[in-house]
mmCIF file with all atom_site columns, C-alpha atoms in Angstrom:
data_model
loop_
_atom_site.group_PDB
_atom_site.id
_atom_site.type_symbol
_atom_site.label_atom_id
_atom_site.label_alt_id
_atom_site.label_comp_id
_atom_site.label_asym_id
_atom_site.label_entity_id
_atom_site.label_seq_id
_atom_site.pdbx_PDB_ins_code
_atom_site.Cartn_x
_atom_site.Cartn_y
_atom_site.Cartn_z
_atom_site.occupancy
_atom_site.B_iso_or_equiv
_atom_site.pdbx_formal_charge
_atom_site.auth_seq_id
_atom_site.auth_comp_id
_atom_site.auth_asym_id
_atom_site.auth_atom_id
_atom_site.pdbx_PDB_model_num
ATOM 1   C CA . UNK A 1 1   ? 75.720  -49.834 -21.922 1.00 44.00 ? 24  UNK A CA 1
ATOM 2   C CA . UNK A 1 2   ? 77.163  -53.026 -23.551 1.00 44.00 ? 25  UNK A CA 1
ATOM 3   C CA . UNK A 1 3   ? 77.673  -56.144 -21.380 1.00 46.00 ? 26  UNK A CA 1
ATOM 4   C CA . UNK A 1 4   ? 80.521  -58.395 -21.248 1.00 44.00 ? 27  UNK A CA 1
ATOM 5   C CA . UNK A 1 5   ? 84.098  -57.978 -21.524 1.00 41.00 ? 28  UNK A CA 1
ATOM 6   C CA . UNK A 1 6   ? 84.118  -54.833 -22.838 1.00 75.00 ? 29  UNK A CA 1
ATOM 7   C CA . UNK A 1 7   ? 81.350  -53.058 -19.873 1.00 76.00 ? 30  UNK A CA 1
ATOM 8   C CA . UNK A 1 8   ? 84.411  -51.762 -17.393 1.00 83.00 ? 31  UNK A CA 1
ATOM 9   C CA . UNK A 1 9   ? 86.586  -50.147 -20.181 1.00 85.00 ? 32  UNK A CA 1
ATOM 10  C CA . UNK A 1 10  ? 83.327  -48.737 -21.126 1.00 85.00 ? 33  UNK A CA 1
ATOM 11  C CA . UNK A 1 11  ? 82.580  -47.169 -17.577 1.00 86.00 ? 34  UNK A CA 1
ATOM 12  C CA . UNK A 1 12  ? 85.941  -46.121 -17.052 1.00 90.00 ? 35  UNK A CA 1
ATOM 13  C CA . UNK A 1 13  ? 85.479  -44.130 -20.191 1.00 88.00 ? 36  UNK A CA 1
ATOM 14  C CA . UNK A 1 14  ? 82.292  -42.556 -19.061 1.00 87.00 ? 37  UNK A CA 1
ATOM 15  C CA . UNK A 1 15  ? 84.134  -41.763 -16.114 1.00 91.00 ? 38  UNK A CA 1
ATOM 16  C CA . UNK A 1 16  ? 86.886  -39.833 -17.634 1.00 92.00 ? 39  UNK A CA 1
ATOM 17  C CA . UNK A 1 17  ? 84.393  -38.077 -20.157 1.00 91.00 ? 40  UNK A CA 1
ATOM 18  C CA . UNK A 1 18  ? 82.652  -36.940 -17.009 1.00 92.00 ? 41  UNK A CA 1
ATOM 19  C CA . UNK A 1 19  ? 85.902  -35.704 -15.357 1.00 93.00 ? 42  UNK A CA 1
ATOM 20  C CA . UNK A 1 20  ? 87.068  -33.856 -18.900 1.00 93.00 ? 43  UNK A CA 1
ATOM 21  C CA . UNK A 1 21  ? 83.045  -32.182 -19.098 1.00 93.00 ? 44  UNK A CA 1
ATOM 22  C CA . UNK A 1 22  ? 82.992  -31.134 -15.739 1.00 92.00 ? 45  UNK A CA 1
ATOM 23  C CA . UNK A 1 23  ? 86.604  -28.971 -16.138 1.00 92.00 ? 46  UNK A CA 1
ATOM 24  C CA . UNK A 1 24  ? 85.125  -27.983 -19.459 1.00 93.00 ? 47  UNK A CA 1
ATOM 25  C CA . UNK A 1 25  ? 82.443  -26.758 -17.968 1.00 92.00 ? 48  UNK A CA 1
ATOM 26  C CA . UNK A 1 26  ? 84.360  -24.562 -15.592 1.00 91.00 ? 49  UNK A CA 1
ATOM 27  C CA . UNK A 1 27  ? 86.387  -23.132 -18.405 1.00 91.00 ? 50  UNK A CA 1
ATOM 28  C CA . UNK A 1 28  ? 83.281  -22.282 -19.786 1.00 91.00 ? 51  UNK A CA 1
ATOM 29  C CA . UNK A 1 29  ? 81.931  -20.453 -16.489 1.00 90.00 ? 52  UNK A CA 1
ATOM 30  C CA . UNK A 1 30  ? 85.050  -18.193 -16.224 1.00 86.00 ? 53  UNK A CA 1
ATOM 31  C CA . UNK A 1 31  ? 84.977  -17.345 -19.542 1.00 85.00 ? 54  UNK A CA 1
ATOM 32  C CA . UNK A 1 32  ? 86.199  -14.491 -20.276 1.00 82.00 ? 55  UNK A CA 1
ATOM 33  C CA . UNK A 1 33  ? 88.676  -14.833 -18.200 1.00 81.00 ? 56  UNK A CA 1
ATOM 34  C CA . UNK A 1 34  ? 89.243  -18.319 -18.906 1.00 83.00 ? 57  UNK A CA 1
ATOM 35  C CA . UNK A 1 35  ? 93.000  -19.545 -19.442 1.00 85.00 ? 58  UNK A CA 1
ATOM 36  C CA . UNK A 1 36  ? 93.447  -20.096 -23.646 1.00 88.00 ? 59  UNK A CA 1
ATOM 37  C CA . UNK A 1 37  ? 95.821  -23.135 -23.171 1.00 91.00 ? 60  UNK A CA 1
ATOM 38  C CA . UNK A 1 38  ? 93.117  -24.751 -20.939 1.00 92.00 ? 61  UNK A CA 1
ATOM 39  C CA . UNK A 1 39  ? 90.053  -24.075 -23.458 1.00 93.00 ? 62  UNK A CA 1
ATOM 40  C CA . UNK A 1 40  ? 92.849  -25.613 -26.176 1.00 94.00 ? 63  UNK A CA 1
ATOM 41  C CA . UNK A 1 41  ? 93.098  -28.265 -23.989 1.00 94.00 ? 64  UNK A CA 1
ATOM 42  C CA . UNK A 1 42  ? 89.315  -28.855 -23.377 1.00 94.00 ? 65  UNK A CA 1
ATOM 43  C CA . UNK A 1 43  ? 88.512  -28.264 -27.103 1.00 95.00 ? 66  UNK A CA 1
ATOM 44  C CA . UNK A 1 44  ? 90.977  -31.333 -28.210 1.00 95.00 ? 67  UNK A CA 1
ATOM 45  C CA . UNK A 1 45  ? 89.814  -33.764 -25.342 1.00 95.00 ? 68  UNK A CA 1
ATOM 46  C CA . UNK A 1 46  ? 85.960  -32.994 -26.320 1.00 94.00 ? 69  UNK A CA 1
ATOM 47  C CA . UNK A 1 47  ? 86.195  -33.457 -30.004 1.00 94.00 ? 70  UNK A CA 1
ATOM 48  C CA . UNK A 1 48  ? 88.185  -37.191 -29.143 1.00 93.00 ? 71  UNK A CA 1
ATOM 49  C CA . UNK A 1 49  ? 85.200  -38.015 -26.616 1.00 92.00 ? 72  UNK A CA 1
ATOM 50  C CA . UNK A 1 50  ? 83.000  -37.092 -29.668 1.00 91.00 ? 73  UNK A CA 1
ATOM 51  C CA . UNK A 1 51  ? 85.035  -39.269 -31.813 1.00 91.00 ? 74  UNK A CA 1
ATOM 52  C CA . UNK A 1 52  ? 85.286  -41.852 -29.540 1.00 89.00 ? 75  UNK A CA 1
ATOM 53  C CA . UNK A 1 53  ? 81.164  -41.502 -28.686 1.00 87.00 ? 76  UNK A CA 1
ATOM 54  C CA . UNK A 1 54  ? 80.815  -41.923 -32.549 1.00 87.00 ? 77  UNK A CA 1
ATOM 55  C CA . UNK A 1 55  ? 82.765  -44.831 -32.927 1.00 86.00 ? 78  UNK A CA 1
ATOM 56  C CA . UNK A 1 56  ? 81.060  -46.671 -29.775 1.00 83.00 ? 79  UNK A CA 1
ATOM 57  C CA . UNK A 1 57  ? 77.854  -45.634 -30.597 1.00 79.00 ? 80  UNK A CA 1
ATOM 58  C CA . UNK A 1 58  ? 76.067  -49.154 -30.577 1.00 79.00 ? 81  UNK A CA 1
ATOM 59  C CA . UNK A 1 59  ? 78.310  -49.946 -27.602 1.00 80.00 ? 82  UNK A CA 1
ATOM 60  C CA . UNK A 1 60  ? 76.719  -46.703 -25.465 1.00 78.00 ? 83  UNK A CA 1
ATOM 61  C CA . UNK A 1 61  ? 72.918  -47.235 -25.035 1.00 76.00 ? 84  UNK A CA 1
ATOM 62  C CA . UNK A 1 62  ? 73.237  -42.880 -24.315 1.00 82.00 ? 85  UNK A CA 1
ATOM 63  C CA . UNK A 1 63  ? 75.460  -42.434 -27.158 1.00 80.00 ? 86  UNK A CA 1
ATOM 64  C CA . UNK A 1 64  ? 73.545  -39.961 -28.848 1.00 85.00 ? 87  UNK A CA 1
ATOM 65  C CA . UNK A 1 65  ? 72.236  -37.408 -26.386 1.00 87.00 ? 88  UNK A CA 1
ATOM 66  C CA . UNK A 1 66  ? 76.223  -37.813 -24.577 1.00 87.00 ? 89  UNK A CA 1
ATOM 67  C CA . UNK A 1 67  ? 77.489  -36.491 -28.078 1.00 88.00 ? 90  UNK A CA 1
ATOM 68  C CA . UNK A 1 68  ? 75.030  -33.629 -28.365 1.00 91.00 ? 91  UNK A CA 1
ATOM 69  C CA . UNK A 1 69  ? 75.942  -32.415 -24.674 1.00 91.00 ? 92  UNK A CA 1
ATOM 70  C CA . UNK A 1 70  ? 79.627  -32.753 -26.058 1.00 92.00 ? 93  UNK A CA 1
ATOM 71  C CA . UNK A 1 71  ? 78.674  -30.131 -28.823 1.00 92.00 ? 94  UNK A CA 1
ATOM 72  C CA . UNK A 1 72  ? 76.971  -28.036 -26.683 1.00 94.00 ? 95  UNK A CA 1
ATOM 73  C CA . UNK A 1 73  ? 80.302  -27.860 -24.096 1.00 93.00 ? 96  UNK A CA 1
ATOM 74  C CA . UNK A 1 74  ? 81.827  -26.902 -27.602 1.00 94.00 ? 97  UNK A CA 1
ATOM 75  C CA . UNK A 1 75  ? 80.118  -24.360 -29.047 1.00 94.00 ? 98  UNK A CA 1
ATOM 76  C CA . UNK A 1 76  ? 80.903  -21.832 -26.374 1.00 93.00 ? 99  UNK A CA 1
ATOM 77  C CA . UNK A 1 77  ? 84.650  -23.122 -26.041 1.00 93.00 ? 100 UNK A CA 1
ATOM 78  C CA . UNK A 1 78  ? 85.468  -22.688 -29.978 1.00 94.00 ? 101 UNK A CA 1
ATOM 79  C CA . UNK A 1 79  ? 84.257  -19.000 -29.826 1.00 92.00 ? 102 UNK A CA 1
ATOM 80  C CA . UNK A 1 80  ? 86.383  -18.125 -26.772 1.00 91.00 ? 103 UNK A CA 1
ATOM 81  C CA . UNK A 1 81  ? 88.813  -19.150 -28.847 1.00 91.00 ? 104 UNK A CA 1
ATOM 82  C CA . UNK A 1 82  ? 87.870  -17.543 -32.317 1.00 92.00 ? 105 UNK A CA 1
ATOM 83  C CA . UNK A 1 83  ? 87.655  -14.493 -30.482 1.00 90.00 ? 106 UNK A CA 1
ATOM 84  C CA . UNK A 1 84  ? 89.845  -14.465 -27.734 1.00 86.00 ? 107 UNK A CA 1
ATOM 85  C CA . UNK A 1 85  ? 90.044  -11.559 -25.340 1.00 81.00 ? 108 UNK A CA 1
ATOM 86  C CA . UNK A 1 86  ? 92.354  -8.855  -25.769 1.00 76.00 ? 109 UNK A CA 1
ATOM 87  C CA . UNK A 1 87  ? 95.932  -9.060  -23.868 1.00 69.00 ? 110 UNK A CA 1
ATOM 88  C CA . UNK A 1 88  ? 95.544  -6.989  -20.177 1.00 66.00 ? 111 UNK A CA 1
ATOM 89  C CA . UNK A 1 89  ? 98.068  -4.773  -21.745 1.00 64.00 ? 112 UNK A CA 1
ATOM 90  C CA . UNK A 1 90  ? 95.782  -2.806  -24.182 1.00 66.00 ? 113 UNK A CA 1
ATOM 91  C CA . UNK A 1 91  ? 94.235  -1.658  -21.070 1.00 69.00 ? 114 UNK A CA 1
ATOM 92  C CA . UNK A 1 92  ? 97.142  0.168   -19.301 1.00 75.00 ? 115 UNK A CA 1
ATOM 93  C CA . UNK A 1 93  ? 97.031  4.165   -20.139 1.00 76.00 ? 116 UNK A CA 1
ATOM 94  C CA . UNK A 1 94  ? 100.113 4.855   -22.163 1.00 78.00 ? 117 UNK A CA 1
ATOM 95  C CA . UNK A 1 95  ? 102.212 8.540   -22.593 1.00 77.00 ? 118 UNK A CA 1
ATOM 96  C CA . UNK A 1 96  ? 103.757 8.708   -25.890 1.00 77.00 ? 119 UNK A CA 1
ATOM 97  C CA . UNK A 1 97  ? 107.255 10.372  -25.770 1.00 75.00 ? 120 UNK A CA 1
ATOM 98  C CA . UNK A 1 98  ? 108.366 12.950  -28.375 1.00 81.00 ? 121 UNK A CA 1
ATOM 99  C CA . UNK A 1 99  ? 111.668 10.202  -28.412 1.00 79.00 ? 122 UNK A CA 1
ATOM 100 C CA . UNK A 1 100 ? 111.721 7.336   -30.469 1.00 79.00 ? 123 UNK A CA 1
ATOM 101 C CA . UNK A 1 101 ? 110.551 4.312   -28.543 1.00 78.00 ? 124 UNK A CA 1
ATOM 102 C CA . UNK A 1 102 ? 107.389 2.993   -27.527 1.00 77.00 ? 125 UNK A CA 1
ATOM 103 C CA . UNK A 1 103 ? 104.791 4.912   -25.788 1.00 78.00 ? 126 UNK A CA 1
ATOM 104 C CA . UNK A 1 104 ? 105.035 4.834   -21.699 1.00 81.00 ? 127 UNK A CA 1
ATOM 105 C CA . UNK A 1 105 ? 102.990 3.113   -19.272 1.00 82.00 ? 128 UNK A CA 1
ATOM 106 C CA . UNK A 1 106 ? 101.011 5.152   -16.610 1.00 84.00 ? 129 UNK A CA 1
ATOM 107 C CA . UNK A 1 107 ? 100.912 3.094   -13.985 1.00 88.00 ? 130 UNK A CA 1
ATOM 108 C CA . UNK A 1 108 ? 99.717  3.049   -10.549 1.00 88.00 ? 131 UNK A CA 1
ATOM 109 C CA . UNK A 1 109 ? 102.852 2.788   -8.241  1.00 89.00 ? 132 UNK A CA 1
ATOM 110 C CA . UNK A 1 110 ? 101.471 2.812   -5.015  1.00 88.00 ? 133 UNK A CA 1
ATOM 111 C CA . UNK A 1 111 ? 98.761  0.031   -6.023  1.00 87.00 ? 134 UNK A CA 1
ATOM 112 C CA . UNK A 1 112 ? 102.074 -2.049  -7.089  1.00 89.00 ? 135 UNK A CA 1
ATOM 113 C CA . UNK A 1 113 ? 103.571 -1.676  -4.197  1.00 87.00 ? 136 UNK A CA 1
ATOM 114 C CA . UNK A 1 114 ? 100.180 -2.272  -2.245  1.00 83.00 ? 137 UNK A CA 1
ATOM 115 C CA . UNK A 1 115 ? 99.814  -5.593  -4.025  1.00 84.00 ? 138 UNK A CA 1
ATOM 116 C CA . UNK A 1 116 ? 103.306 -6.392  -3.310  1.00 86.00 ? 139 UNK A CA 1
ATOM 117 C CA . UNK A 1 117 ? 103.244 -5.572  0.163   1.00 79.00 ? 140 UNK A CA 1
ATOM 118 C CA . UNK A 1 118 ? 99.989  -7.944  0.552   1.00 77.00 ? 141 UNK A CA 1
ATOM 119 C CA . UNK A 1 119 ? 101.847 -10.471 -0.383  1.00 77.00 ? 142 UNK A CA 1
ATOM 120 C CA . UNK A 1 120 ? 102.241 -11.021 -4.557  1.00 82.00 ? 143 UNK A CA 1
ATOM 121 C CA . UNK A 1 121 ? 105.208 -11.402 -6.341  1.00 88.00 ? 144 UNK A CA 1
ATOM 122 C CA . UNK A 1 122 ? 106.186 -8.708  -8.846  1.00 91.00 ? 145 UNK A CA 1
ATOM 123 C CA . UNK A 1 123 ? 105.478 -11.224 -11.355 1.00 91.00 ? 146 UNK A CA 1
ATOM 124 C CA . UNK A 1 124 ? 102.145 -11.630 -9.857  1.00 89.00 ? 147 UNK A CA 1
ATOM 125 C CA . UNK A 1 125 ? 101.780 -8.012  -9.691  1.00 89.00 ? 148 UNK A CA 1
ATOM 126 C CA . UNK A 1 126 ? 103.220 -7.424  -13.049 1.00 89.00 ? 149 UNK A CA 1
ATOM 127 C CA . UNK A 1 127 ? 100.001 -9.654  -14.588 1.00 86.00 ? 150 UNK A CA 1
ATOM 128 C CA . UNK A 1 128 ? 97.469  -7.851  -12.582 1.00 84.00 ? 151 UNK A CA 1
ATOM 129 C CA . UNK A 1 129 ? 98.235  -4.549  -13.966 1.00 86.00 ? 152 UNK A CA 1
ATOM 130 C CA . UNK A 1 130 ? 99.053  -5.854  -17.374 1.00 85.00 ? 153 UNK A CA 1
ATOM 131 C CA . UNK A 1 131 ? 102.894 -5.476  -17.661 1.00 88.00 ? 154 UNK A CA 1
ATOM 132 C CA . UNK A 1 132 ? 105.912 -7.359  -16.768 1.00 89.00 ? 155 UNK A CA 1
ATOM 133 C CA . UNK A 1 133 ? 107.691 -7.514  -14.160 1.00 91.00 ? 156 UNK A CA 1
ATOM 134 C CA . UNK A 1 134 ? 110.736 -5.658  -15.259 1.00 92.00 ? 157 UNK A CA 1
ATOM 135 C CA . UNK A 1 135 ? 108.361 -2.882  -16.477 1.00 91.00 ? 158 UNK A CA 1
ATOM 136 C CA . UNK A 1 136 ? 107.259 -2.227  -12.702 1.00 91.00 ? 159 UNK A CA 1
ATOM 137 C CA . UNK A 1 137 ? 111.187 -2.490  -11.764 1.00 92.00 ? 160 UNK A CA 1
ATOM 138 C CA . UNK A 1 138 ? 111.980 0.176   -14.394 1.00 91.00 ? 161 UNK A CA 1
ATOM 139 C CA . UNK A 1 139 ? 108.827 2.277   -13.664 1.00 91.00 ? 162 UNK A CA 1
ATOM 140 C CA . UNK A 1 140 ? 109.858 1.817   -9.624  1.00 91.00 ? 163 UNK A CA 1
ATOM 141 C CA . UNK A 1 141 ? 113.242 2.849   -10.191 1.00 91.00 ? 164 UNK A CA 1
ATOM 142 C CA . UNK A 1 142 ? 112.479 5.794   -12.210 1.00 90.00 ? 165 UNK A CA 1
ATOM 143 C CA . UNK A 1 143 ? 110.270 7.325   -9.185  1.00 91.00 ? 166 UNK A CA 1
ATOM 144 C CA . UNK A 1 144 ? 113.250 6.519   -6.578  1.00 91.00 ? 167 UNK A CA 1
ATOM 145 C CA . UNK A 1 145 ? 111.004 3.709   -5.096  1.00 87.00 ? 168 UNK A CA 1
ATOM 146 C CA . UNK A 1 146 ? 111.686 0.366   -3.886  1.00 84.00 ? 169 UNK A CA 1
ATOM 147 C CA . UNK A 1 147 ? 110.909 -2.933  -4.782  1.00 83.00 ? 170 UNK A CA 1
ATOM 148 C CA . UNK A 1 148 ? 111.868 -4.668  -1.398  1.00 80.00 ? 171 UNK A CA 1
ATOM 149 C CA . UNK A 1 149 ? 108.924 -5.674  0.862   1.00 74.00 ? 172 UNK A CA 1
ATOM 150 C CA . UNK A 1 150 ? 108.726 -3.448  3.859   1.00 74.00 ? 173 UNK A CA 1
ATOM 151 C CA . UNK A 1 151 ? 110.275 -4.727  6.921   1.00 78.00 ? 174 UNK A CA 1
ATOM 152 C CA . UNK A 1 152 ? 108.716 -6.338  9.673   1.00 79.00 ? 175 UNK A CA 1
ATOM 153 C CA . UNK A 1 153 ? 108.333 -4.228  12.810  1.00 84.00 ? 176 UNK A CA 1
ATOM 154 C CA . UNK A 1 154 ? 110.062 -5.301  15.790  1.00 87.00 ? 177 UNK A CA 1
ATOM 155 C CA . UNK A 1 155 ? 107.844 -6.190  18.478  1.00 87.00 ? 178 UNK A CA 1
ATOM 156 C CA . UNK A 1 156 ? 107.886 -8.715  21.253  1.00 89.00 ? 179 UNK A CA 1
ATOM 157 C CA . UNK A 1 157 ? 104.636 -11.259 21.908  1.00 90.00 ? 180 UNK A CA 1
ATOM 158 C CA . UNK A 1 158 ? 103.735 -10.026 24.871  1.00 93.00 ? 181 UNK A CA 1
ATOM 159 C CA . UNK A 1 159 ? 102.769 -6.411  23.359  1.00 90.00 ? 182 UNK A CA 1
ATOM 160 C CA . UNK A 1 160 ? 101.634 -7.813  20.573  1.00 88.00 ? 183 UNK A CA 1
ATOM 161 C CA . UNK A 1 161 ? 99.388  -9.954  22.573  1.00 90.00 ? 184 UNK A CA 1
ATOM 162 C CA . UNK A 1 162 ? 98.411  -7.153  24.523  1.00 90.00 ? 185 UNK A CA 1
ATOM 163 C CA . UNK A 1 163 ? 97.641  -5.354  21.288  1.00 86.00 ? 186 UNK A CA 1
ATOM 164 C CA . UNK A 1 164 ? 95.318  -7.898  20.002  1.00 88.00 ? 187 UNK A CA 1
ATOM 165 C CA . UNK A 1 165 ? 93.408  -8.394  23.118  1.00 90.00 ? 188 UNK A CA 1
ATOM 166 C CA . UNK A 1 166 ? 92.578  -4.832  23.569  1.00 87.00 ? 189 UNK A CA 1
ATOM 167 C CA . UNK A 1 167 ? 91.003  -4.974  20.092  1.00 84.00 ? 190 UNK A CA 1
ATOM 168 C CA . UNK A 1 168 ? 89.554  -8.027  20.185  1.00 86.00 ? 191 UNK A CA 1
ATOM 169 C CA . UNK A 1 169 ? 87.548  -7.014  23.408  1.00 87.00 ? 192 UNK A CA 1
ATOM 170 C CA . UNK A 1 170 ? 86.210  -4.707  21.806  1.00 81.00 ? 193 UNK A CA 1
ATOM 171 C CA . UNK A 1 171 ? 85.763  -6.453  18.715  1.00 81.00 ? 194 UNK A CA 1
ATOM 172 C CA . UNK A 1 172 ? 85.200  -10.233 19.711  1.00 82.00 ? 195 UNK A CA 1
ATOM 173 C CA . UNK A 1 173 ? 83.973  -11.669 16.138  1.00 82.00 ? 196 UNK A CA 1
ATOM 174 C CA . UNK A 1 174 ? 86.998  -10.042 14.692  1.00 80.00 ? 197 UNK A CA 1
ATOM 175 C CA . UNK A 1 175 ? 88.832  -12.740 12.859  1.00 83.00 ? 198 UNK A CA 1
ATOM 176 C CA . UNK A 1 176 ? 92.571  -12.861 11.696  1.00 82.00 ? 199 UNK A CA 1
ATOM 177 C CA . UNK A 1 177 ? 91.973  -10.736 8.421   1.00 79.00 ? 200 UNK A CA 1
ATOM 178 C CA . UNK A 1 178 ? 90.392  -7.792  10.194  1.00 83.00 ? 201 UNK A CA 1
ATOM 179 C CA . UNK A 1 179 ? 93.141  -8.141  13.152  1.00 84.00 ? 202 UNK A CA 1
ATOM 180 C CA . UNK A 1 180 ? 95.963  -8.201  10.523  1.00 81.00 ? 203 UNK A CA 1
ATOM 181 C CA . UNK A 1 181 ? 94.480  -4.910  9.038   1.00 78.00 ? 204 UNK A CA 1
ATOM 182 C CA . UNK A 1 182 ? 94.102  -3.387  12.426  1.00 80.00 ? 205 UNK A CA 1
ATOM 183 C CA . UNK A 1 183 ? 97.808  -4.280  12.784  1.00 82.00 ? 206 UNK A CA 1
ATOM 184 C CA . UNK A 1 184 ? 99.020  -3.016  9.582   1.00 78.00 ? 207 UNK A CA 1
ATOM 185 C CA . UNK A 1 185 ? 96.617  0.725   9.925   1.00 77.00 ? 208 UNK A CA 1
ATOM 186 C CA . UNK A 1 186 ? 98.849  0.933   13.339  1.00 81.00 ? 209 UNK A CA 1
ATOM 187 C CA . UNK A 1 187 ? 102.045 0.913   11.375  1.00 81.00 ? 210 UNK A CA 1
ATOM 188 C CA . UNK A 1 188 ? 102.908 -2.874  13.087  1.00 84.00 ? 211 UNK A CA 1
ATOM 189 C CA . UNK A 1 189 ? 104.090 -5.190  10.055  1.00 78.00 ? 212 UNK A CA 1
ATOM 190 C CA . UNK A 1 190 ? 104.227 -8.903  10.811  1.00 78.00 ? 213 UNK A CA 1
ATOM 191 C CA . UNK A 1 191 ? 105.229 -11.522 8.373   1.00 71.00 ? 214 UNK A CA 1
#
């Protein structure tokens, strides 16, 4: 590493190209499932740490082998991209209508409404099972269902900390999860 003036613009370089590698190379560990703007993102900040490598190269004792693990971050980033996966969409079952229109989504209501329930948004929902949100509204309405969460059951502390003493008696490793399940199987909704 060069000495001088120039040594702590130098390390606080290396120290960024270390914090840009390291998200790169979680992209590159949740690939495919990796978020396209982020491996966009990662792609562009590599190739100006090679850049800049190349251009400090008798600056960097390490100059060389730093811009070889840059290409090898890369490589597996610039494929994601040239072959990115295909949108979660593609993967819902579809009924096409003897109407004009485009084909219908078969989806799974009472997973929806599970997911919802446990505590997603319908836009959150809506991603999981590859459609938007106003699809699951439309598909919810349609079947007479609701979209509200379910309401909370009314029940004072003292049962319900009667409730989860019994069980947790029997069940002392239990933690808050497994209680909240119990709770939930005996028709007792908290928020």
């Amino acid at each position: 590493m060069s000495t001088g003036a120039d040594a702590p613009s130098i390390h606080a370089f290396l120290m960024e190209c270390h914090r840009i590698s390291t998200q790169a190379r979680f992209i590159i560990d949740t690939i495919p499932n990796a978020d396209l703007d982020a491996a966009e993102r990662a792609v562009t900040q590599l190739n100006a740490i090679r850049y800049l490598l190349y251009q400090l190269h008798d600056q960097i004792a390490d100059a060389e082998q730093l811009s070889q693990y840059v290409n090898e971050l890369l490589g597996p980033l610039e494929n994601f991209l040239s072959n990115p996966p295909p949108h979660p969409s593609d993967f819902v079952p579809r009924v096409y209508q003897p109407t004009k229109g485009q084909p219908k989504y078969v989806l799974d209501l009472q997973r929806a409404l599970l997911l919802h329930d446990l505590g997603g948004s319908w836009e959150d929902v809506g991603t999981a099972m590859g459609v938007s949100r106003m699809t699951i509204y439309h598909h919810l309405s349609e079947a007479g269902l609701s979209s509200a969460r379910k309401e909370f059951t009314v029940i004072t502390d003292a049962d319900l900390d009667e409730y989860v003493a019994r069980f947790s008696l029997n069940h002392p490793f239990s933690g808050a999860g497994i209680i909240q399940g119990l709770l939930e199987t005996s028709q007792i909704h908290l928020p």
